[in-house]
Amino acid sequence: MYSLLDPSRFVVFITGATSGFGAAAARRYVAAGAKVIATGRREDRLLALRDELGHDKCHIIPLDVRDRAAVEAAIAAIPAPFDAINIVLANAGLALGLQPAAETDLDDWETMIDTNIKGLVYTVRLLLPGLIARGGGHVVTLGSVAGEFAYPGGSVYAASKAFVKHFALNLRSDLQGKNVRVTDIEPGLTETEFSVVRFKGDEDKAGNVYAGTKAMTAEDIAESIFWATSLPSHVNVNKIQLMATTQAIGPFAIHREG
């Protein structure tokens, strides 16, 4: 019998739950009967999310994943029954700027490295022992099509997502025999706050990214995450790469003299 996992047994730790994929995933899991631990830097949004989803279903932790000590302390202090985590959604991440590499702000590069790479590894490394001790679970990382396909101005953002992809694949190797699954979710064009953050609050510039398109939504990505984690425990989806139907991989750029 092909039996899906029971989502009412899920306890999901989500980073970056204050908007976008993280918030949509929290709603999707709770709608299916799961419990979630929602973390993020914007406490007001976390409080609103908890009020929406219910205190018995949503535990919140104001948290900046770049702060290793804070991540350690937060995980150590999670109360029962929320401490029985069996799904980790390492979602926190961002892009900053689209300038050519020689013109970019090094502070932006550092922020992306600290969030997209260091915040990810802190989260996963500190939660993995608990998953293993409890008999298994699922780690979901948030990559991007940018981790596979280069584009002008992508530089460190794209490189950080390539790291995410290979980190997830290597986790699969390290976790053989531990009953812990790993899936990398790699979205393309999705209309969230992503571009507003990338362009540092310039909503006109952010809006131009999606003008004339039918982009994916945060709910589309959350549904893919939910699907991968709900499959029978003997099935591991290594990665899901999604693009809006209106988006495709373009031709190689060729610079011509004269």
Short mmCIF file of C-alpha atoms in Angstrom, two decimals:
data_model
loop_
_atom_site.label_atom_id
_atom_site.label_comp_id
_atom_site.label_asym_id
_atom_site.label_seq_id
_atom_site.Cartn_x
_atom_site.Cartn_y
_atom_site.Cartn_z
CA MET A 1 0.00 0.00 0.00
CA TYR A 2 1.36 3.42 -0.99
CA SER A 3 0.77 5.44 2.16
CA LEU A 4 1.49 9.15 2.50
CA LEU A 5 2.87 10.41 5.79
CA ASP A 6 0.38 11.83 8.26
CA PRO A 7 0.91 15.61 8.39
CA SER A 8 -0.80 15.84 11.78
CA ARG A 9 2.37 14.24 13.17
CA PHE A 10 4.64 16.88 11.63
CA VAL A 11 6.47 19.38 13.80
CA VAL A 12 8.11 21.84 11.40
CA PHE A 13 10.91 24.27 12.23
CA ILE A 14 10.83 27.14 9.71
CA THR A 15 13.37 29.92 9.32
CA GLY A 16 12.36 33.12 7.54
CA ALA A 17 8.70 32.60 8.42
CA THR A 18 7.75 36.28 8.46
CA SER A 19 6.92 36.45 4.74
CA GLY A 20 7.08 34.65 1.41
CA PHE A 21 7.78 30.93 1.27
CA GLY A 22 8.24 30.59 5.03
CA ALA A 23 4.92 32.15 5.98
CA ALA A 24 3.08 30.27 3.21
CA ALA A 25 4.62 26.98 4.34
CA ALA A 26 3.62 27.64 7.96
CA ARG A 27 0.03 28.16 6.84
CA ARG A 28 0.06 25.06 4.62
CA TYR A 29 1.37 22.78 7.34
CA VAL A 30 -0.97 24.08 10.03
CA ALA A 31 -3.93 23.72 7.66
CA ALA A 32 -3.00 20.03 7.38
CA GLY A 33 -2.88 19.62 11.17
CA ALA A 34 0.84 20.05 11.79
CA LYS A 35 2.61 22.13 14.41
CA VAL A 36 5.15 24.75 13.36
CA ILE A 37 7.95 26.69 14.99
CA ALA A 38 8.06 29.96 13.07
CA THR A 39 11.25 31.99 13.29
CA GLY A 40 12.33 35.29 11.79
CA ARG A 41 13.68 38.74 12.57
CA ARG A 42 10.38 40.67 12.49
CA GLU A 43 8.64 39.90 15.77
CA ASP A 44 5.48 41.82 14.88
CA ARG A 45 4.89 39.57 11.90
CA LEU A 46 5.56 36.45 13.95
CA LEU A 47 3.02 37.57 16.54
CA ALA A 48 0.43 38.16 13.81
CA LEU A 49 1.17 34.73 12.31
CA ARG A 50 0.75 33.03 15.68
CA ASP A 51 -2.55 34.83 16.25
CA GLU A 52 -3.71 33.68 12.83
CA LEU A 53 -2.63 30.04 13.18
CA GLY A 54 -3.25 29.53 16.88
CA HIS A 55 -0.95 29.32 19.89
CA ASP A 56 -1.42 25.55 20.10
CA LYS A 57 -0.24 25.10 16.51
CA CYS A 58 2.37 27.84 16.10
CA HIS A 59 5.29 28.57 18.42
CA ILE A 60 7.27 31.66 17.47
CA ILE A 61 10.92 32.58 18.00
CA PRO A 62 12.28 36.02 17.03
CA LEU A 63 15.62 34.99 15.54
CA ASP A 64 18.39 36.15 13.23
CA VAL A 65 19.93 33.00 11.75
CA ARG A 66 23.23 34.83 11.23
CA ASP A 67 23.75 34.79 15.00
CA ARG A 68 25.06 31.31 15.79
CA ALA A 69 24.77 31.68 19.57
CA ALA A 70 21.19 32.89 19.23
CA VAL A 71 20.28 29.92 17.02
CA GLU A 72 21.81 27.52 19.56
CA ALA A 73 19.96 29.14 22.47
CA ALA A 74 16.66 29.25 20.59
CA ILE A 75 16.75 25.57 19.69
CA ALA A 76 17.72 24.57 23.23
CA ALA A 77 14.76 26.51 24.66
CA ILE A 78 11.95 25.14 22.46
CA PRO A 79 9.20 23.82 24.77
CA ALA A 80 7.30 20.55 24.45
CA PRO A 81 5.49 19.47 22.34
CA PHE A 82 7.13 21.74 19.76
CA ASP A 83 10.57 20.29 20.53
CA ALA A 84 9.72 17.02 18.75
CA ILE A 85 10.86 18.49 15.42
CA ASN A 86 10.80 16.14 12.43
CA ILE A 87 10.89 18.62 9.52
CA VAL A 88 13.40 21.46 9.14
CA LEU A 89 12.63 24.08 6.50
CA ALA A 90 15.82 26.14 6.18
CA ASN A 91 14.18 28.92 4.21
CA ALA A 92 15.80 32.15 5.44
CA GLY A 93 17.70 33.88 2.67
CA LEU A 94 17.87 36.96 0.49
CA ALA A 95 19.37 38.67 -2.52
CA LEU A 96 20.81 42.18 -2.39
CA GLY A 97 21.58 44.24 -5.48
CA LEU A 98 22.14 43.43 -9.13
CA GLN A 99 25.30 45.43 -9.76
CA PRO A 100 28.22 43.92 -11.69
CA ALA A 101 30.75 42.23 -9.41
CA ALA A 102 33.29 45.04 -9.67
CA GLU A 103 30.73 47.60 -8.52
CA THR A 104 28.80 45.75 -5.84
CA ASP A 105 28.71 46.68 -2.17
CA LEU A 106 30.84 44.23 -0.18
CA ASP A 107 28.47 44.62 2.76
CA ASP A 108 25.71 43.19 0.57
CA TRP A 109 27.89 40.21 -0.32
CA GLU A 110 28.70 39.60 3.33
CA THR A 111 25.02 39.77 4.31
CA MET A 112 24.10 37.20 1.67
CA ILE A 113 26.93 34.89 2.69
CA ASP A 114 26.07 35.21 6.38
CA THR A 115 22.37 34.56 5.80
CA ASN A 116 22.18 32.19 2.83
CA ILE A 117 25.18 30.05 3.76
CA LYS A 118 26.16 30.47 7.40
CA GLY A 119 22.59 30.82 8.67
CA LEU A 120 21.64 27.71 6.73
CA VAL A 121 24.45 25.56 8.10
CA TYR A 122 23.90 26.76 11.67
CA THR A 123 20.21 25.81 11.44
CA VAL A 124 20.74 22.40 9.86
CA ARG A 125 23.75 21.36 11.92
CA LEU A 126 22.10 22.24 15.23
CA LEU A 127 18.81 20.48 14.43
CA LEU A 128 20.16 17.33 12.75
CA PRO A 129 21.15 15.45 15.94
CA GLY A 130 17.60 15.77 17.24
CA LEU A 131 16.10 14.44 14.00
CA ILE A 132 18.43 11.45 14.10
CA ALA A 133 17.80 10.78 17.80
CA ARG A 134 14.03 10.83 17.21
CA GLY A 135 14.31 8.24 14.46
CA GLY A 136 14.33 10.39 11.36
CA GLY A 137 12.80 13.35 9.60
CA HIS A 138 13.24 15.66 6.66
CA VAL A 139 15.52 18.63 5.92
CA VAL A 140 14.27 21.02 3.23
CA THR A 141 16.66 23.66 1.93
CA LEU A 142 15.67 26.67 -0.15
CA GLY A 143 17.85 26.99 -3.20
CA SER A 144 17.10 28.73 -6.48
CA VAL A 145 17.35 28.27 -10.22
CA ALA A 146 20.13 30.85 -9.80
CA GLY A 147 22.21 28.08 -8.22
CA GLU A 148 22.31 26.38 -11.62
CA PHE A 149 21.89 29.10 -14.23
CA ALA A 150 24.12 32.19 -14.19
CA TYR A 151 22.81 35.67 -14.91
CA PRO A 152 24.33 39.18 -14.87
CA GLY A 153 24.48 40.60 -11.37
CA GLY A 154 23.77 37.25 -9.74
CA SER A 155 27.35 36.79 -8.48
CA VAL A 156 27.33 36.00 -4.77
CA TYR A 157 23.57 35.38 -4.54
CA ALA A 158 23.76 32.73 -7.25
CA ALA A 159 26.94 31.28 -5.76
CA SER A 160 25.27 31.03 -2.36
CA LYS A 161 22.40 29.06 -3.90
CA ALA A 162 24.86 26.75 -5.66
CA PHE A 163 26.26 26.13 -2.18
CA VAL A 164 22.77 25.30 -0.92
CA LYS A 165 22.26 22.77 -3.71
CA HIS A 166 25.54 20.95 -3.08
CA PHE A 167 25.16 21.14 0.68
CA ALA A 168 21.80 19.38 0.36
CA LEU A 169 23.22 16.68 -1.92
CA ASN A 170 26.13 16.06 0.42
CA LEU A 171 23.78 15.84 3.39
CA ARG A 172 22.07 12.98 1.57
CA SER A 173 25.39 11.13 1.53
CA ASP A 174 26.17 11.86 5.18
CA LEU A 175 22.71 10.79 6.34
CA GLN A 176 22.64 7.35 4.77
CA GLY A 177 21.04 4.94 7.24
CA LYS A 178 19.73 7.73 9.50
CA ASN A 179 16.20 7.87 8.04
CA VAL A 180 16.57 11.61 7.40
CA ARG A 181 15.51 12.80 3.96
CA VAL A 182 16.84 15.94 2.26
CA THR A 183 15.20 17.99 -0.48
CA ASP A 184 16.43 21.19 -2.14
CA ILE A 185 13.65 23.42 -3.47
CA GLU A 186 14.84 25.56 -6.40
CA PRO A 187 12.26 28.19 -7.44
CA GLY A 188 12.47 30.57 -10.34
CA LEU A 189 10.32 33.66 -10.89
CA THR A 190 8.08 34.00 -7.82
CA GLU A 191 6.34 37.20 -6.74
CA THR A 192 7.08 37.72 -3.05
CA GLU A 193 9.02 40.39 -1.16
CA PHE A 194 12.21 38.98 -2.74
CA SER A 195 12.71 41.78 -5.25
CA VAL A 196 11.65 44.51 -2.80
CA VAL A 197 14.46 43.28 -0.53
CA ARG A 198 16.91 42.94 -3.43
CA PHE A 199 16.27 46.55 -4.46
CA LYS A 200 16.23 47.79 -0.85
CA GLY A 201 12.63 48.92 -0.72
CA ASP A 202 12.31 50.32 -4.25
CA GLU A 203 8.86 48.96 -5.04
CA ASP A 204 8.78 50.38 -8.57
CA LYS A 205 11.99 48.61 -9.52
CA ALA A 206 10.79 45.43 -7.82
CA GLY A 207 7.46 45.60 -9.64
CA ASN A 208 9.22 45.78 -13.00
CA VAL A 209 10.62 42.28 -12.40
CA TYR A 210 7.11 40.82 -12.54
CA ALA A 211 5.46 43.23 -14.98
CA GLY A 212 3.65 41.42 -17.79
CA THR A 213 4.28 37.97 -16.31
CA LYS A 214 2.30 35.38 -14.43
CA ALA A 215 4.87 34.60 -11.78
CA MET A 216 4.62 31.77 -9.29
CA THR A 217 3.34 32.52 -5.80
CA ALA A 218 4.64 31.68 -2.35
CA GLU A 219 1.71 29.26 -2.04
CA ASP A 220 2.88 27.39 -5.17
CA ILE A 221 6.27 26.81 -3.57
CA ALA A 222 4.77 25.91 -0.19
CA GLU A 223 2.62 23.26 -1.87
CA SER A 224 5.72 21.71 -3.45
CA ILE A 225 7.49 21.66 -0.10
CA PHE A 226 4.47 20.06 1.55
CA TRP A 227 4.20 17.43 -1.18
CA ALA A 228 7.85 16.39 -0.91
CA THR A 229 7.64 15.99 2.86
CA SER A 230 4.35 14.09 2.72
CA LEU A 231 5.56 11.27 0.48
CA PRO A 232 6.14 7.85 2.04
CA SER A 233 9.30 7.74 4.14
CA HIS A 234 11.12 5.44 1.69
CA VAL A 235 10.91 8.11 -1.05
CA ASN A 236 13.42 10.98 -1.14
CA VAL A 237 12.98 13.82 -3.61
CA ASN A 238 16.52 15.15 -4.10
CA LYS A 239 15.42 18.46 -5.58
CA ILE A 240 12.43 20.24 -7.05
CA GLN A 241 13.23 22.91 -9.62
CA LEU A 242 10.27 25.11 -10.53
CA MET A 243 9.90 27.96 -12.99
CA ALA A 244 6.91 30.04 -14.01
CA THR A 245 5.55 28.97 -17.39
CA THR A 246 6.36 32.47 -18.64
CA GLN A 247 10.04 32.02 -17.71
CA ALA A 248 12.68 29.93 -19.48
CA ILE A 249 16.46 29.62 -19.68
CA GLY A 250 17.78 32.20 -22.13
CA PRO A 251 20.56 31.98 -24.72
CA PHE A 252 24.24 32.40 -23.87
CA ALA A 253 25.38 36.00 -23.70
CA ILE A 254 28.05 36.80 -26.29
CA HIS A 255 30.01 40.04 -26.25
CA ARG A 256 31.08 41.16 -29.73
CA GLU A 257 33.71 43.76 -30.50
CA GLY A 258 32.95 46.61 -32.87
#
